[in-house]
């Protein structure tokens, strides 16, 4: 098949493409008459016809050996990769278009506001799941794919008041669509909404930026929802996990000779060790293997709470139960709170997510204390453990409570960007909210939540909920 820079270069549909002489490249403008999707049987027929005639047929140049695989679909068996097509493709291209001095006369040019943008980026407090801390826009040419992925989701609070309204409303549609397609739970409604938002985003690229921006990566956005329907959310099929594993592979060989053989042998040894690990009886050997191979970072003071999906890290500290805490606990338990002090944990793992208290997070650039609950945003103040007694000893049979003390962060406004009399551009952002502090409340640990990062802009605090906690 021809490449993306040839006519009929899309492997998912029969968009012919148009050659743009000004940019000397192939473009894929949006057509009201949507190009027909390729089918497995149709693609095989075109490839056979191309091989027999010696001419290209709908972009096919000949028969691929993959077409002989019995259960492999040569169309839907491939995916538009989220990492390269979106993060390193569309997101990166749009940012450099906004900041390229060659576009200084364009209304979307941001080159004169890079310092302000960098100041806003420096105030972002990401979560542990975002491994790379945000770097200034002056370093954007060195940003990795994971940094462009993070920028996509926190870009709107940063660009508010900097990027003109019609351009940021246009950008918001892509951001919300990608959030839908990267979620841990994707409903048919969110899938339909993402398709609608992507189509509107594509429709307005050419009127706003010109045909030069109708690239193949932009065209691939129109096939993202099909990929999700066939293979699940984008994070499950992207190249991120494979790219990250390259770092592990590089530790499995030494020198430059027989590299594949070295990697193969060491992987076999690790797999064999995993199988034989349960047979080890020496505590010394077991400790050594855990330290060398599994690199466990669990502290000696870790305490696992049975059946709660909770692991408390480090030793607890004793805190006084001030009146506000007593009221929150009474509202939760419905009984008088007797102890004067309780155990408090600053760091813990709940449902496989690392969480910390807000006081602990203040010491670092990251924050893992903001979460989104079913009914709003909250900030973790304490994780406390206590038995509701005074005279009993620690070995009594009184129930031990493990409770989260949270501060409600009331959503003042859901972030929304629209443009035009009928709001033809833009959308509401379901995962970005301006928040303000409210009263304390207590909750048991058996709650459903998502982690959120904190973005502060012009004296306002925004919560940006992560679409999932599985990507790093």
Coordinates of C-alpha atoms in Angstrom, one line a residue:
X1 CA 0.0 0.0 0.0
X2 CA 1.1 3.6 -0.6
X3 CA 2.3 5.7 2.3
X4 CA 0.3 8.5 3.9
X5 CA 1.9 11.0 1.5
X6 CA 0.4 9.3 -1.5
X7 CA -3.1 9.3 -3.0
X8 CA -5.5 7.0 -1.1
X9 CA -2.9 6.7 1.6
X10 CA -5.3 6.1 4.5
X11 CA -5.5 2.4 5.5
X12 CA -8.9 2.8 7.1
X13 CA -10.9 4.6 4.4
X14 CA -10.8 5.6 0.8
X15 CA -10.1 9.3 1.2
X16 CA -8.2 10.2 -2.0
X17 CA -6.2 13.0 -0.5
X18 CA -5.3 16.3 -2.2
X19 CA -1.9 17.5 -3.1
X20 CA -1.1 21.0 -1.7
X21 CA 1.5 22.7 -3.9
X22 CA 2.1 25.5 -1.3
X23 CA 3.3 23.1 1.4
X24 CA 4.4 20.5 -1.2
X25 CA 2.6 17.7 0.7
X26 CA -0.5 15.5 0.7
X27 CA -3.5 16.9 2.6
X28 CA -6.7 15.3 3.8
X29 CA -9.4 18.0 3.8
X30 CA -12.7 17.2 5.5
X31 CA -15.5 16.2 3.1
X32 CA -19.2 16.5 3.8
X33 CA -19.5 13.3 1.8
X34 CA -17.6 11.0 4.2
X35 CA -15.3 8.7 2.3
X36 CA -16.3 5.0 2.5
X37 CA -14.5 2.9 5.0
X38 CA -12.3 0.1 3.7
X39 CA -13.4 -3.5 4.2
X40 CA -11.2 -6.6 4.6
X41 CA -12.7 -8.2 1.5
X42 CA -12.6 -5.1 -0.5
X43 CA -9.0 -4.3 0.4
X44 CA -7.9 -7.9 -0.6
X45 CA -9.8 -7.6 -3.9
X46 CA -8.1 -4.2 -4.6
X47 CA -4.6 -5.7 -3.8
X48 CA -5.1 -8.7 -6.1
X49 CA -6.3 -6.4 -8.9
X50 CA -3.3 -4.1 -8.3
X51 CA -0.9 -7.1 -8.4
X52 CA -2.5 -8.4 -11.7
X53 CA -2.7 -5.1 -13.5
X54 CA 0.6 -3.6 -12.2
X55 CA -1.3 -0.3 -11.3
X56 CA -2.3 1.1 -8.0
X57 CA -5.9 0.4 -7.0
X58 CA -7.4 2.6 -4.2
X59 CA -3.9 3.0 -2.9
X60 CA -3.1 -0.7 -3.0
X61 CA 0.1 -1.7 -4.9
X62 CA 0.0 -5.5 -4.4
X63 CA -0.8 -8.3 -2.1
X64 CA 0.5 -8.3 1.5
X65 CA 1.6 -11.5 3.1
X66 CA -0.6 -10.5 6.1
X67 CA -3.7 -11.1 4.0
X68 CA -2.9 -14.8 4.1
X69 CA -3.4 -15.0 7.8
X70 CA -6.7 -16.8 8.3
X71 CA -8.3 -14.7 11.1
X72 CA -6.5 -11.4 10.6
X73 CA -8.5 -8.4 9.3
X74 CA -6.1 -6.3 7.2
X75 CA -8.2 -3.1 8.0
X76 CA -9.5 -3.2 11.5
X77 CA -6.5 -5.3 12.6
X78 CA -4.5 -2.1 12.6
X79 CA -5.0 0.9 14.8
X80 CA -4.4 4.7 14.5
X81 CA -1.8 5.0 17.3
X82 CA -2.7 7.6 19.9
X83 CA 0.9 8.3 20.9
X84 CA 2.1 9.2 17.4
X85 CA -1.0 10.5 15.7
X86 CA -2.4 12.6 18.6
X87 CA 0.3 13.4 21.1
X88 CA 3.4 13.6 18.9
X89 CA 1.2 14.5 15.9
X90 CA -1.7 16.8 16.2
X91 CA -1.0 18.2 19.7
X92 CA 2.6 18.9 19.0
X93 CA 1.9 20.4 15.6
X94 CA -0.8 22.8 16.9
X95 CA 1.4 24.0 19.7
X96 CA 4.3 24.8 17.4
X97 CA 1.9 26.4 14.9
X98 CA 0.7 28.7 17.7
X99 CA 4.2 29.7 18.8
X100 CA 6.1 29.7 15.4
X101 CA 7.3 33.2 14.6
X102 CA 6.5 32.6 11.0
X103 CA 2.8 33.0 12.1
X104 CA 3.4 36.3 13.9
X105 CA 0.8 38.0 11.9
X106 CA -1.9 35.4 12.6
X107 CA -4.5 36.0 15.3
X108 CA -3.6 32.7 17.1
X109 CA 0.1 33.5 17.5
X110 CA 1.3 33.0 21.1
X111 CA 4.9 33.8 20.7
X112 CA 4.7 37.1 22.6
X113 CA 3.0 35.3 25.6
X114 CA 5.4 32.4 26.1
X115 CA 6.7 33.8 29.4
X116 CA 3.2 34.0 30.8
X117 CA 2.5 30.5 29.6
X118 CA 5.7 29.1 31.2
X119 CA 4.7 30.8 34.5
X120 CA 1.4 29.1 34.5
X121 CA 2.9 25.7 33.7
X122 CA 5.3 26.1 36.6
X123 CA 2.3 26.3 39.0
X124 CA 0.8 23.0 37.9
X125 CA 0.9 20.2 40.5
X126 CA 0.7 16.9 38.7
X127 CA 0.0 13.5 40.3
X128 CA 2.4 10.6 40.5
X129 CA 0.8 9.1 37.4
X130 CA 2.4 11.9 35.4
X131 CA 6.0 10.9 35.7
X132 CA 7.5 13.9 34.0
X133 CA 7.1 17.2 35.7
X134 CA 5.9 19.9 33.3
X135 CA 8.7 21.8 31.7
X136 CA 8.7 25.4 30.4
X137 CA 7.5 26.1 26.8
X138 CA 11.1 27.1 26.0
X139 CA 11.9 23.4 26.3
X140 CA 8.9 22.3 24.2
X141 CA 11.1 21.1 21.4
X142 CA 12.6 18.5 23.8
X143 CA 9.2 17.4 25.2
X144 CA 8.5 13.7 25.1
X145 CA 5.3 12.1 24.0
X146 CA 4.1 11.7 27.6
X147 CA 4.6 15.5 28.1
X148 CA 2.4 16.3 25.1
X149 CA -0.2 13.8 26.4
X150 CA -0.2 15.7 29.7
X151 CA -0.3 19.1 28.0
X152 CA -3.4 18.0 26.1
X153 CA -5.4 17.6 29.2
X154 CA -4.2 20.6 31.3
X155 CA -3.8 23.0 28.3
X156 CA -7.2 24.6 28.5
X157 CA -6.7 26.4 31.9
X158 CA -3.3 27.5 30.7
X159 CA -4.5 28.9 27.4
X160 CA -7.6 30.6 28.8
X161 CA -7.2 34.4 28.2
X162 CA -4.1 33.8 26.0
X163 CA -5.4 32.0 23.0
X164 CA -8.3 33.9 21.2
X165 CA -11.8 32.6 22.1
X166 CA -12.7 30.9 18.8
X167 CA -9.4 29.1 18.7
X168 CA -9.5 27.8 22.2
X169 CA -13.2 26.8 21.7
X170 CA -12.0 24.8 18.7
X171 CA -9.2 23.2 20.7
X172 CA -11.5 22.3 23.6
X173 CA -13.5 19.9 21.3
X174 CA -10.3 17.9 20.7
X175 CA -9.4 17.8 24.4
X176 CA -12.8 16.6 25.5
X177 CA -13.0 14.0 22.7
X178 CA -9.6 12.6 23.7
X179 CA -10.7 12.5 27.4
X180 CA -13.7 10.5 26.5
X181 CA -11.7 8.0 24.4
X182 CA -9.0 7.6 27.2
X183 CA -11.4 6.9 30.0
X184 CA -11.5 3.7 32.0
X185 CA -15.3 3.5 31.4
X186 CA -16.6 4.4 27.9
X187 CA -20.3 4.5 27.4
X188 CA -22.0 4.6 24.0
X189 CA -23.1 8.1 24.8
X190 CA -19.5 9.3 25.4
X191 CA -18.4 7.4 22.3
X192 CA -21.0 9.2 20.2
X193 CA -20.0 12.5 21.7
X194 CA -16.4 12.0 20.9
X195 CA -17.2 11.2 17.3
X196 CA -19.3 14.4 17.1
X197 CA -16.6 16.6 18.7
X198 CA -13.8 15.2 16.5
X199 CA -15.8 15.8 13.3
X200 CA -16.5 19.4 14.3
X201 CA -12.9 19.8 15.2
X202 CA -11.9 18.6 11.7
X203 CA -14.5 20.7 9.9
X204 CA -13.1 23.9 11.4
X205 CA -9.4 23.3 11.0
X206 CA -9.3 24.5 7.4
X207 CA -11.4 27.7 8.0
X208 CA -9.3 28.6 11.0
X209 CA -5.8 27.5 10.0
X210 CA -5.9 26.8 6.3
X211 CA -5.6 23.5 4.3
X212 CA -1.9 23.2 5.3
X213 CA -3.1 21.8 8.7
X214 CA -5.3 19.1 7.2
X215 CA -2.5 16.6 7.7
X216 CA -2.7 12.8 7.8
X217 CA -2.5 12.8 11.6
X218 CA -5.5 15.1 11.7
X219 CA -7.4 12.8 9.4
X220 CA -6.6 9.8 11.6
X221 CA -8.6 11.5 14.4
X222 CA -11.7 10.6 12.4
X223 CA -10.9 6.9 12.9
X224 CA -10.2 7.0 16.6
X225 CA -13.7 6.2 17.7
X226 CA -13.7 3.1 15.4
X227 CA -10.5 2.0 17.0
X228 CA -12.1 2.3 20.4
X229 CA -15.2 0.4 19.4
X230 CA -13.0 -2.4 18.0
X231 CA -10.2 -2.5 20.5
X232 CA -11.1 -0.5 23.6
X233 CA -9.8 2.8 25.0
X234 CA -6.8 4.5 23.4
X235 CA -4.6 3.9 26.4
X236 CA -4.9 0.2 25.9
X237 CA -3.6 0.1 22.3
X238 CA -1.2 3.0 22.2
X239 CA 2.6 2.6 21.8
X240 CA 3.3 4.2 25.3
X241 CA 3.5 0.8 27.1
X242 CA 5.9 -0.6 24.4
X243 CA 8.1 2.5 24.4
X244 CA 8.4 2.5 28.2
X245 CA 9.4 -1.2 28.1
X246 CA 12.3 -0.3 25.9
X247 CA 14.0 1.2 29.0
X248 CA 13.7 -2.2 30.7
X249 CA 15.1 -4.1 27.7
X250 CA 18.2 -1.8 27.7
X251 CA 19.1 -3.1 31.1
X252 CA 19.1 -6.7 29.9
X253 CA 22.3 -6.6 27.9
X254 CA 25.9 -5.4 28.1
X255 CA 28.2 -4.3 25.3
X256 CA 27.2 -4.4 21.6
X257 CA 27.6 -8.1 20.7
X258 CA 24.8 -10.7 20.6
X259 CA 22.3 -8.2 22.0
X260 CA 19.1 -10.3 21.1
X261 CA 20.6 -13.4 22.6
X262 CA 21.5 -11.6 25.8
X263 CA 18.0 -10.2 26.2
X264 CA 16.4 -13.6 25.5
X265 CA 18.6 -15.4 28.0
X266 CA 18.0 -12.9 30.8
X267 CA 14.3 -12.8 30.2
X268 CA 14.2 -16.6 30.4
X269 CA 16.1 -16.5 33.7
X270 CA 13.7 -13.9 35.2
X271 CA 10.7 -16.0 34.1
X272 CA 12.2 -19.1 35.6
X273 CA 12.9 -17.3 38.8
X274 CA 9.3 -16.1 39.1
X275 CA 8.1 -19.8 38.7
X276 CA 10.6 -21.0 41.3
X277 CA 10.2 -18.1 43.8
X278 CA 7.5 -19.9 45.9
X279 CA 10.0 -22.8 46.5
X280 CA 12.6 -20.6 48.3
X281 CA 12.7 -21.3 52.0
X282 CA 15.7 -19.2 53.1
X283 CA 14.6 -15.7 54.3
X284 CA 18.0 -14.3 53.4
X285 CA 17.7 -15.5 49.8
X286 CA 14.1 -14.3 49.6
X287 CA 15.1 -10.9 50.8
X288 CA 18.0 -10.7 48.4
X289 CA 15.8 -11.6 45.4
X290 CA 13.1 -9.1 46.3
X291 CA 15.7 -6.4 46.6
X292 CA 17.5 -7.2 43.4
X293 CA 14.8 -8.3 41.0
X294 CA 11.5 -6.9 42.3
X295 CA 12.9 -3.6 43.6
X296 CA 10.1 -3.3 46.1
X297 CA 9.8 0.3 47.4
X298 CA 7.4 -0.7 50.2
X299 CA 8.6 0.7 53.5
X300 CA 9.2 -1.4 56.6
X301 CA 6.2 0.3 58.3
X302 CA 3.7 -0.6 55.6
X303 CA 0.4 -1.8 57.0
X304 CA -2.1 -3.7 54.8
X305 CA -5.7 -3.4 55.9
X306 CA -7.4 -6.8 55.0
X307 CA -10.3 -6.6 52.6
X308 CA -10.1 -2.8 52.1
X309 CA -7.7 -2.5 49.2
X310 CA -5.7 -0.2 51.5
X311 CA -2.0 -0.2 52.4
X312 CA -0.8 2.5 54.8
X313 CA 2.8 3.6 54.2
X314 CA 5.3 4.6 56.9
X315 CA 4.6 4.8 60.6
X316 CA 1.5 6.7 61.8
X317 CA 1.5 9.9 63.8
X318 CA -0.9 10.7 66.6
X319 CA -3.1 13.7 66.0
X320 CA -5.7 15.4 68.3
X321 CA -9.3 15.2 67.4
X322 CA -10.3 18.8 67.0
X323 CA -14.0 19.7 67.1
X324 CA -14.3 19.9 63.3
X325 CA -13.0 16.3 63.0
X326 CA -15.3 15.1 65.7
X327 CA -18.3 16.5 63.9
X328 CA -17.3 14.9 60.6
X329 CA -16.8 11.5 62.3
X330 CA -20.1 11.8 64.2
X331 CA -21.9 12.6 60.9
X332 CA -20.4 9.5 59.4
X333 CA -20.7 7.0 62.3
X334 CA -23.7 8.3 64.0
X335 CA -22.2 7.8 67.5
X336 CA -20.3 9.8 70.0
X337 CA -16.6 10.0 69.3
X338 CA -14.7 9.0 72.5
X339 CA -10.9 9.0 71.9
X340 CA -8.9 12.2 72.2
X341 CA -6.2 11.2 69.7
X342 CA -6.1 8.9 66.6
X343 CA -3.5 7.5 64.3
X344 CA -3.0 9.4 61.1
X345 CA -1.2 8.3 57.9
X346 CA 0.2 10.8 55.4
X347 CA 0.8 8.3 52.5
X348 CA -1.2 5.3 51.5
X349 CA -2.2 3.2 48.6
X350 CA -6.0 2.8 48.0
X351 CA -7.3 0.7 45.2
X352 CA -3.8 0.6 43.7
X353 CA -3.5 4.5 43.6
X354 CA -0.9 6.3 45.7
X355 CA -2.6 9.0 47.7
X356 CA -1.2 11.5 50.2
X357 CA -2.7 14.2 52.5
X358 CA -2.7 17.8 51.4
X359 CA -0.3 18.7 54.2
X360 CA 2.2 16.1 52.9
X361 CA 1.8 17.2 49.3
X362 CA 2.6 20.9 50.1
X363 CA 6.3 19.9 50.5
X364 CA 6.5 18.8 46.9
X365 CA 5.8 19.9 43.3
X366 CA 3.4 17.0 43.0
X367 CA 0.0 16.6 44.6
X368 CA -1.7 13.2 45.2
X369 CA -4.4 14.5 47.6
X370 CA -7.1 15.7 45.2
X371 CA -9.7 13.2 44.0
X372 CA -13.0 13.3 42.1
X373 CA -15.8 11.4 43.8
X374 CA -19.2 10.6 42.3
X375 CA -20.7 13.8 43.7
X376 CA -17.8 16.2 43.5
X377 CA -14.2 17.1 44.1
X378 CA -12.5 16.6 47.5
X379 CA -9.1 17.1 49.1
X380 CA -7.6 14.5 51.4
X381 CA -6.7 15.9 54.8
X382 CA -6.2 12.8 56.9
X383 CA -6.4 9.0 56.8
X384 CA -7.1 8.1 60.4
X385 CA -7.5 4.8 62.2
X386 CA -9.0 4.4 65.7
X387 CA -11.2 2.3 68.0
X388 CA -14.1 4.3 69.5
X389 CA -13.2 3.6 73.1
X390 CA -11.3 5.2 76.0
X391 CA -10.7 2.6 78.7
X392 CA -10.1 -0.6 76.6
X393 CA -6.6 -1.7 75.7
X394 CA -5.3 -2.2 72.2
X395 CA -6.1 -5.9 72.2
X396 CA -9.8 -5.5 72.8
X397 CA -12.5 -6.6 70.3
X398 CA -13.9 -3.1 69.6
X399 CA -14.3 -2.3 65.9
X400 CA -11.4 -0.4 64.4
X401 CA -12.4 2.3 62.0
X402 CA -10.3 3.5 59.1
X403 CA -11.7 6.7 57.8
X404 CA -10.8 9.4 55.3
X405 CA -11.1 13.0 56.4
X406 CA -11.9 15.1 53.3
X407 CA -12.4 18.8 52.5
X408 CA -15.1 19.3 50.0
X409 CA -13.9 21.4 47.0
X410 CA -17.1 22.9 45.6
X411 CA -17.2 23.1 41.8
X412 CA -17.8 26.8 41.2
X413 CA -17.8 26.5 37.4
X414 CA -17.4 23.7 35.0
X415 CA -14.9 25.0 32.4
X416 CA -16.7 25.8 29.1
X417 CA -15.5 27.4 25.9
X418 CA -17.9 28.3 23.1
X419 CA -17.8 30.7 20.2
X420 CA -20.4 32.1 17.8
X421 CA -24.0 33.1 18.2
X422 CA -25.2 29.5 18.3
X423 CA -22.1 28.2 20.0
X424 CA -21.1 26.4 16.8
X425 CA -17.6 26.0 18.2
X426 CA -16.6 24.6 21.6
X427 CA -18.0 22.5 24.4
X428 CA -18.1 22.0 28.2
X429 CA -15.2 20.2 29.8
X430 CA -16.6 17.5 32.0
X431 CA -13.3 16.9 33.8
X432 CA -12.1 20.5 34.5
X433 CA -13.7 22.5 37.2
X434 CA -12.9 25.6 39.1
X435 CA -13.1 24.7 42.8
X436 CA -13.2 26.5 46.2
X437 CA -12.9 25.1 49.7
X438 CA -15.9 24.2 51.8
X439 CA -16.6 22.1 54.9
X440 CA -15.0 18.9 56.1
X441 CA -16.6 15.5 55.9
X442 CA -15.6 11.9 56.6
X443 CA -15.9 8.9 54.4
X444 CA -15.1 5.2 54.6
X445 CA -12.4 4.0 52.2
X446 CA -14.7 1.9 50.1
X447 CA -15.3 4.7 47.7
X448 CA -15.0 5.1 43.9
X449 CA -12.8 7.9 42.9
X450 CA -10.4 9.3 40.2
X451 CA -7.3 11.2 40.9
X452 CA -7.1 14.9 39.8
X453 CA -4.2 17.3 39.4
X454 CA -4.3 20.9 40.6
X455 CA -3.8 23.9 38.2
X456 CA -3.7 27.4 39.5
X457 CA -4.3 30.3 37.1
X458 CA -4.8 34.0 38.0
X459 CA -5.8 33.3 41.6
X460 CA -8.2 30.5 40.6
X461 CA -7.8 26.8 41.3
X462 CA -8.9 24.2 38.8
X463 CA -9.1 20.4 39.3
X464 CA -8.2 18.4 36.2
X465 CA -9.4 14.8 36.6
X466 CA -7.2 12.2 35.0
X467 CA -9.0 10.1 32.4
X468 CA -7.4 7.0 33.9
X469 CA -4.7 6.0 36.3
X470 CA -3.2 3.3 34.2
X471 CA -0.9 5.3 31.9
X472 CA 2.5 6.5 33.2

